[in-house]
Amino acid sequence: MKPRVYVTRIIPEDILDLLRSECEVKIWPEENIPVPREVLKKEITDVKGVFCLLTENFDADLISSAKELKIISNMAVGYNNIDVSAATNRGIMVTNTPGVLTETTADLTFALLMMTARRMGEAEQYLRRGEWRTWSPLLLAGQDIHNSTLGIIGLGRIGESLVKRAKGFDMNVMYYSRTRREEKERDLGIQYRELNELLKESDFVCVMTPYSEETKNLIDLPELKLMKRKAILINTARGGIVNEMALYEALKNGLILAAGLDVFEHEPVSINNPLLSLPNVVVLPHIGSASVNTRRRMALTAVNNLIQGLSGKLPDNLVNKEALK
Ligand code: NAP
Ligand code: GLV
């Protein structure tokens, strides 16, 4: 008998068919509405596997209601939506989709940096509102990207990909990360800085760490106060790594110049979030990995992880090997 799995969102049909060839699949049918928690709780009581998105909060309570569960396959590289230790304690494997979205997310991160530095969102709205009367020397003048200093917090896969883009713009690149990587410093031509030093020296700061207890509010008011008044903060990692209220204060009071955000503490972000009232903030709805090809690769990777886990193989992207003990 095929193992039963629950899929929390519609994915491309050919990839679903691959999953159907190995498993009995039930799918939440709404494309733009996440499965309500109570429905999810009921649906997973007797399944062996779940294919989920970062919109599903697999906390200890939800995990405990899934009595037969062997694997949670997340279609994302970040897996802070899953209580991994609760899953591990129950012997449930957790998998993610690293690598396949690295370049696409680095593209978006650099695009957001450019958009924020050169005030492209503001400029587009200005034109569409019919306010463009003439060319003017300082009209919508922003910050130069070339020859400026980029500070990357978290030199992992995406952080490293960002370096390549920055070097193409003749940027001076420094990084702070949990693990210092001296070989990468030599190979990529970048310099290590302690966090406070990086914040003081950078014109642009990009946050690229996962969200964890360690990185929660990593950038708070004291850190924002260290930054240059002309500095720009970009966060495409996770909301909650940057304290949103502190960021609002910093932007409103001119402690830093601008921010570009693809991620928020609570998603979807409320249109009443004060950050959205500021002209010097560029906001995007968590689309870092959103290219058609990359989203297909992520879905395929997540399906493969699920099939591997349910057929007794070691999934390619297992994040908790301890669950197998
Ligand atoms: P990764 O390869 O694991 O890189 C993360 C880096 O952060 C690693 O170098 C890690 O150091 C470092 N780090 C971890 N904890 C830290 C801490 N407390 N202080 C300083 N550095 C720390 O992950 P990735 O593939 O680059 O992805 C990074 C994150 O981006 C994901 O976790 C996800 O949340 C986010 N993301 C967002 C989007 C989007 O759509 N906006 C898309 C993809 C990813 P070590 O080398 O010591 O582990
Ligand atoms: C997206 O945010 C991801 O973590 O893949």
Coordinates of C-alpha atoms and ligand atoms in Angstrom, one line a residue:
M1 CA 0.0 0.0 0.0
K2 CA 1.3 3.5 -0.9
P3 CA 2.0 5.8 2.1
R4 CA -0.4 8.6 2.6
V5 CA 0.9 12.2 2.3
Y6 CA -0.7 15.6 2.7
V7 CA 0.4 18.5 0.4
T8 CA -0.5 21.9 1.8
R9 CA -0.6 23.9 -1.5
I10 CA -1.1 23.3 -5.2
I11 CA 2.3 22.6 -6.9
P12 CA 2.9 21.9 -10.7
E13 CA 0.8 18.9 -11.9
D14 CA 3.8 17.0 -13.3
I15 CA 5.6 17.2 -10.0
L16 CA 2.5 16.1 -8.2
D17 CA 2.2 13.2 -10.5
L18 CA 5.7 12.1 -9.5
L19 CA 4.6 12.1 -5.9
R20 CA 1.3 10.3 -6.8
S21 CA 3.4 7.5 -8.4
E22 CA 4.8 6.7 -5.0
C23 CA 2.2 8.0 -2.5
E24 CA -1.5 8.4 -1.9
V25 CA -1.8 12.2 -2.1
K26 CA -4.3 14.6 -0.6
I27 CA -3.9 18.2 -1.4
W28 CA -5.2 21.5 0.1
P29 CA -7.0 22.9 -3.0
E30 CA -6.7 26.6 -2.5
E31 CA -3.9 28.4 -4.4
N32 CA -3.7 31.6 -2.4
I33 CA -5.1 30.7 1.0
P34 CA -3.0 28.7 3.4
V35 CA -4.6 25.6 4.9
P36 CA -6.2 26.6 8.2
R37 CA -4.4 25.2 11.2
E38 CA -7.5 23.1 12.4
V39 CA -7.9 21.6 9.0
L40 CA -4.2 20.8 8.8
K41 CA -4.2 19.2 12.2
K42 CA -7.1 16.9 11.2
E43 CA -5.6 16.1 7.8
I44 CA -2.2 15.0 9.2
T45 CA -3.5 12.7 12.0
D46 CA -2.8 9.6 10.0
V47 CA -0.4 10.5 7.2
K48 CA 3.2 9.4 6.9
G49 CA 4.4 12.5 5.1
V50 CA 3.7 16.1 4.7
F51 CA 4.8 18.5 2.0
C52 CA 4.5 22.0 3.4
L53 CA 5.4 25.6 2.8
L54 CA 6.9 28.2 5.2
T55 CA 3.4 29.4 5.8
E56 CA 2.7 26.4 7.9
N57 CA 3.7 26.6 11.5
F58 CA 4.7 23.1 12.5
D59 CA 5.0 23.7 16.3
A60 CA 5.2 21.0 18.9
D61 CA 1.4 20.9 19.4
L62 CA 0.7 20.4 15.6
I63 CA 3.5 17.8 15.4
S64 CA 2.1 15.9 18.4
S65 CA -1.3 15.5 16.6
A66 CA 0.4 13.6 13.7
K67 CA 0.7 10.1 15.1
E68 CA 2.0 8.3 12.0
L69 CA 4.2 11.1 10.7
K70 CA 7.7 10.1 9.4
I71 CA 8.8 13.2 7.5
I72 CA 8.0 16.9 7.1
S73 CA 9.3 18.1 3.7
N74 CA 9.5 21.9 3.6
M75 CA 9.5 23.7 0.2
A76 CA 11.9 26.3 1.4
V77 CA 15.6 26.5 2.5
G78 CA 14.6 28.2 5.8
Y79 CA 12.8 25.9 8.2
N80 CA 12.2 28.1 11.2
N81 CA 8.5 27.4 10.7
I82 CA 9.2 23.9 12.0
D83 CA 10.0 23.0 15.6
V84 CA 12.8 20.7 14.6
S85 CA 13.6 19.5 18.1
A86 CA 9.9 18.5 18.6
A87 CA 10.1 16.6 15.3
T88 CA 13.4 15.0 16.3
N89 CA 12.1 13.8 19.6
R90 CA 9.3 12.0 17.8
G91 CA 11.7 10.5 15.2
I92 CA 10.2 12.6 12.4
M93 CA 12.6 13.7 9.6
V94 CA 12.6 17.3 8.5
T95 CA 13.9 18.3 5.1
N96 CA 14.4 21.6 3.2
T97 CA 15.4 22.8 -0.3
P98 CA 18.9 24.3 -0.1
G99 CA 21.0 25.3 -3.2
V100 CA 18.3 25.3 -5.9
L101 CA 17.1 28.8 -4.9
T102 CA 20.5 30.4 -4.1
E103 CA 21.1 32.4 -7.3
T104 CA 17.5 33.5 -7.7
T105 CA 17.4 34.8 -4.1
A106 CA 20.8 36.5 -4.6
D107 CA 19.4 38.2 -7.7
L108 CA 16.4 39.5 -5.9
T109 CA 18.5 40.7 -2.9
F110 CA 20.8 42.6 -5.2
A111 CA 17.8 44.0 -7.1
L112 CA 16.2 45.2 -3.9
L113 CA 19.5 46.8 -2.9
M114 CA 19.6 48.7 -6.2
M115 CA 15.9 49.6 -6.0
T116 CA 16.4 51.0 -2.5
A117 CA 19.6 52.8 -3.2
R118 CA 18.3 54.5 -6.4
R119 CA 14.8 55.1 -5.0
M120 CA 13.2 53.2 -8.0
G121 CA 9.9 52.5 -6.2
E122 CA 9.4 56.1 -5.2
A123 CA 10.4 57.2 -8.7
E124 CA 8.0 54.9 -10.4
Q125 CA 5.1 56.0 -8.2
Y126 CA 6.1 59.7 -8.8
L127 CA 5.8 59.2 -12.6
R128 CA 2.6 57.2 -12.4
R129 CA 1.0 60.0 -10.2
G130 CA 1.7 62.4 -13.1
E131 CA 4.1 64.5 -11.0
W132 CA 7.0 64.5 -13.5
R133 CA 7.3 68.0 -14.7
T134 CA 11.0 68.4 -15.7
W135 CA 14.5 67.0 -15.3
S136 CA 16.0 68.4 -12.2
P137 CA 19.5 68.1 -10.7
L138 CA 18.6 66.5 -7.4
L139 CA 15.2 65.0 -8.4
L140 CA 15.0 61.5 -6.8
A141 CA 18.7 61.4 -6.3
G142 CA 19.9 58.3 -4.5
Q143 CA 23.1 56.6 -3.4
D144 CA 25.8 55.1 -5.6
I145 CA 26.2 51.4 -5.5
H146 CA 29.5 51.1 -7.4
N147 CA 32.7 51.7 -5.2
S148 CA 30.6 51.5 -2.0
T149 CA 31.1 49.1 0.9
L150 CA 28.7 46.1 1.3
G151 CA 28.5 44.3 4.6
I152 CA 27.0 40.8 4.5
I153 CA 25.8 39.3 7.7
G154 CA 25.8 35.5 7.2
L155 CA 28.2 34.2 4.6
G156 CA 26.3 31.1 3.6
R157 CA 25.1 30.0 0.1
I158 CA 23.1 33.2 -0.7
G159 CA 25.6 35.5 1.1
E160 CA 28.4 34.1 -1.0
S161 CA 26.4 34.5 -4.2
L162 CA 25.8 38.1 -3.3
V163 CA 29.5 38.7 -3.3
K164 CA 29.8 37.8 -7.0
R165 CA 27.1 40.4 -7.8
A166 CA 28.7 43.0 -5.6
K167 CA 32.1 42.5 -7.1
G168 CA 30.6 43.1 -10.6
F169 CA 29.7 46.6 -9.3
D170 CA 33.2 47.2 -7.9
M171 CA 31.9 47.1 -4.3
N172 CA 34.3 46.6 -1.4
V173 CA 32.8 43.6 0.4
M174 CA 33.1 42.6 4.1
Y175 CA 31.2 40.0 6.0
Y176 CA 30.3 38.8 9.5
S177 CA 29.3 35.2 10.0
R178 CA 29.1 32.6 12.8
T179 CA 31.9 30.7 11.3
R180 CA 34.9 32.7 9.8
R181 CA 35.8 31.4 6.4
E182 CA 39.4 32.5 5.7
E183 CA 39.7 30.5 2.4
K184 CA 36.6 32.3 1.1
E185 CA 38.2 35.6 2.1
R186 CA 41.1 34.9 -0.1
D187 CA 39.2 33.3 -3.0
L188 CA 36.4 36.0 -3.1
G189 CA 38.5 39.0 -2.1
I190 CA 36.4 39.9 1.0
Q191 CA 37.3 40.9 4.5
Y192 CA 36.0 39.6 7.9
R193 CA 34.7 42.1 10.4
E194 CA 33.1 41.6 13.9
L195 CA 29.4 42.6 13.7
N196 CA 29.8 46.0 15.2
E197 CA 32.7 46.9 13.0
L198 CA 30.8 45.8 9.9
L199 CA 27.8 47.9 10.9
K200 CA 30.0 51.0 11.4
E201 CA 31.9 50.6 8.1
S202 CA 29.2 49.5 5.6
D203 CA 27.2 51.6 3.2
F204 CA 24.9 48.7 2.6
V205 CA 24.1 45.9 5.1
C206 CA 22.5 42.7 3.8
V207 CA 21.1 40.3 6.4
M208 CA 21.5 36.7 5.1
T209 CA 21.4 34.4 8.2
P210 CA 18.6 31.9 9.0
Y211 CA 16.1 32.9 11.8
S212 CA 16.9 31.3 15.1
E213 CA 17.0 32.1 18.8
E214 CA 20.5 33.4 18.2
T215 CA 19.6 35.7 15.3
K216 CA 16.2 37.0 16.7
N217 CA 16.6 40.8 16.9
L218 CA 20.2 40.5 15.9
I219 CA 19.7 44.0 14.4
D220 CA 18.1 46.1 17.1
L221 CA 18.3 49.8 18.0
P222 CA 21.9 49.7 19.4
E223 CA 23.0 48.0 16.2
L224 CA 21.1 50.5 14.0
K225 CA 22.7 53.3 15.9
L226 CA 26.2 52.0 14.9
M227 CA 25.3 52.3 11.2
K228 CA 26.2 55.3 9.0
R229 CA 23.5 57.9 8.6
K230 CA 23.7 57.3 4.9
A231 CA 23.6 53.5 5.2
I232 CA 20.9 51.2 3.7
L233 CA 19.7 48.0 5.3
I234 CA 18.4 45.1 3.2
N235 CA 16.7 42.1 4.7
T236 CA 15.7 39.2 2.5
A237 CA 16.4 36.5 5.2
R238 CA 13.6 36.5 7.7
G239 CA 11.6 39.1 9.6
G240 CA 12.4 39.0 13.2
I241 CA 16.2 39.1 12.6
V242 CA 15.7 42.8 12.4
N243 CA 13.5 44.4 15.1
E244 CA 10.8 46.1 13.1
M245 CA 9.9 48.8 15.7
A246 CA 13.6 49.7 16.1
L247 CA 14.0 49.9 12.3
Y248 CA 11.0 52.2 12.1
E249 CA 12.5 54.5 14.7
A250 CA 15.9 54.5 13.0
L251 CA 14.4 55.3 9.6
K252 CA 12.0 57.9 10.9
N253 CA 14.7 59.7 12.9
G254 CA 17.4 59.5 10.2
L255 CA 19.7 57.1 12.0
I256 CA 19.9 55.3 8.7
L257 CA 18.9 56.3 5.2
A258 CA 16.6 53.6 3.9
A259 CA 15.7 49.9 4.1
G260 CA 14.6 47.2 1.6
L261 CA 12.5 44.4 3.0
D262 CA 11.3 41.2 1.4
V263 CA 10.4 39.6 4.8
F264 CA 8.5 40.6 7.9
E265 CA 8.0 39.4 11.4
H266 CA 4.3 38.6 10.7
E267 CA 3.5 37.7 7.1
P268 CA 1.5 38.8 5.2
V269 CA 2.6 42.2 6.7
S270 CA -0.3 44.3 7.8
I271 CA -0.9 47.4 5.7
N272 CA -1.0 49.3 9.0
N273 CA 2.6 48.3 9.8
P274 CA 4.2 51.7 10.4
L275 CA 7.2 50.7 8.2
L276 CA 4.8 50.9 5.2
S277 CA 4.1 54.6 5.9
L278 CA 7.7 55.6 5.3
P279 CA 8.8 56.7 1.8
N280 CA 12.4 55.4 2.4
V281 CA 11.3 51.8 2.8
V282 CA 11.0 49.4 -0.2
V283 CA 8.7 46.5 0.6
L284 CA 8.2 43.2 -1.3
P285 CA 5.9 40.3 -0.4
H286 CA 8.6 37.5 0.3
I287 CA 9.4 36.8 -3.3
G288 CA 13.2 36.1 -2.9
S289 CA 13.1 32.8 -4.7
A290 CA 10.1 33.5 -6.9
S291 CA 11.2 32.7 -10.4
V292 CA 9.1 30.1 -12.3
N293 CA 12.2 27.8 -12.8
T294 CA 13.3 28.1 -9.2
R295 CA 9.9 27.4 -7.7
R296 CA 9.7 24.3 -9.9
R297 CA 13.1 23.2 -8.7
M298 CA 12.1 23.8 -5.1
A299 CA 8.9 21.8 -5.5
L300 CA 10.8 18.9 -7.2
T301 CA 13.5 18.9 -4.5
A302 CA 10.8 18.8 -1.8
V303 CA 9.0 16.0 -3.5
N304 CA 12.2 14.0 -3.9
N305 CA 13.1 14.5 -0.3
L306 CA 9.6 13.2 0.7
I307 CA 9.8 10.1 -1.6
Q308 CA 13.3 9.3 -0.4
G309 CA 12.3 9.6 3.3
L310 CA 9.2 7.4 2.8
S311 CA 11.0 4.7 0.9
G312 CA 13.6 4.1 3.6
K313 CA 16.3 6.2 1.9
L314 CA 18.3 9.0 3.5
P315 CA 16.7 12.2 2.1
D316 CA 19.2 14.4 0.2
N317 CA 18.3 17.4 2.4
L318 CA 17.7 16.0 5.8
V319 CA 18.2 18.7 8.5
N320 CA 17.9 16.4 11.6
K321 CA 19.9 13.2 11.2
E322 CA 19.4 12.7 15.0
A323 CA 15.7 11.8 14.2
L324 CA 17.0 8.5 12.7
K325 CA 18.6 7.3 16.0
Ligands
NAP1 P1 23.1 29.0 4.6 O1 23.9 28.6 3.5 O2 22.8 28.1 5.8 O3 23.7 30.4 5.2 C1 23.4 31.0 6.4 C2 24.7 31.6 6.9 O4 24.3 32.3 8.1 C3 25.7 30.6 7.3 O5 27.0 31.0 6.9 C4 25.7 30.6 8.8 O6 26.9 30.3 9.5 C5 25.3 32.0 9.1 N1 24.7 32.1 10.5 C6 23.9 31.2 11.1 N2 23.6 31.7 12.4 C7 24.3 32.8 12.5 C8 24.5 33.7 13.6 N3 23.9 33.5 14.8 N4 25.3 34.8 13.4 C9 26.0 35.0 12.2 N5 25.9 34.1 11.2 C10 25.1 33.1 11.3 O7 21.6 29.5 4.2 P2 21.2 30.2 2.8 O8 20.8 29.1 1.8 O9 22.3 31.2 2.4 O10 19.9 30.9 3.2 C11 19.9 31.9 4.3 C12 18.5 32.3 4.7 O11 17.9 33.1 3.7 C13 17.5 31.1 4.9 O12 17.7 30.5 6.1 C14 16.2 31.8 4.7 O13 15.7 32.2 6.0 C15 16.5 33.0 3.9 N6 15.9 32.9 2.5 C16 15.0 33.8 2.2 C17 14.4 33.8 0.9 C18 13.4 34.7 0.5 O14 12.5 34.4 -0.3 N7 13.4 36.0 0.9 C19 14.8 32.8 0.0 C20 15.8 31.9 0.4 C21 16.3 32.0 1.7 P3 27.5 28.8 9.6 O15 28.4 28.7 8.4 O16 28.2 28.8 10.9 O17 26.4 27.8 9.5
GLV2 C1 12.3 31.2 1.5 O1 12.2 32.2 2.3 C2 13.1 30.1 1.9 O2 13.6 30.0 3.0 O3 13.3 29.3 1.0

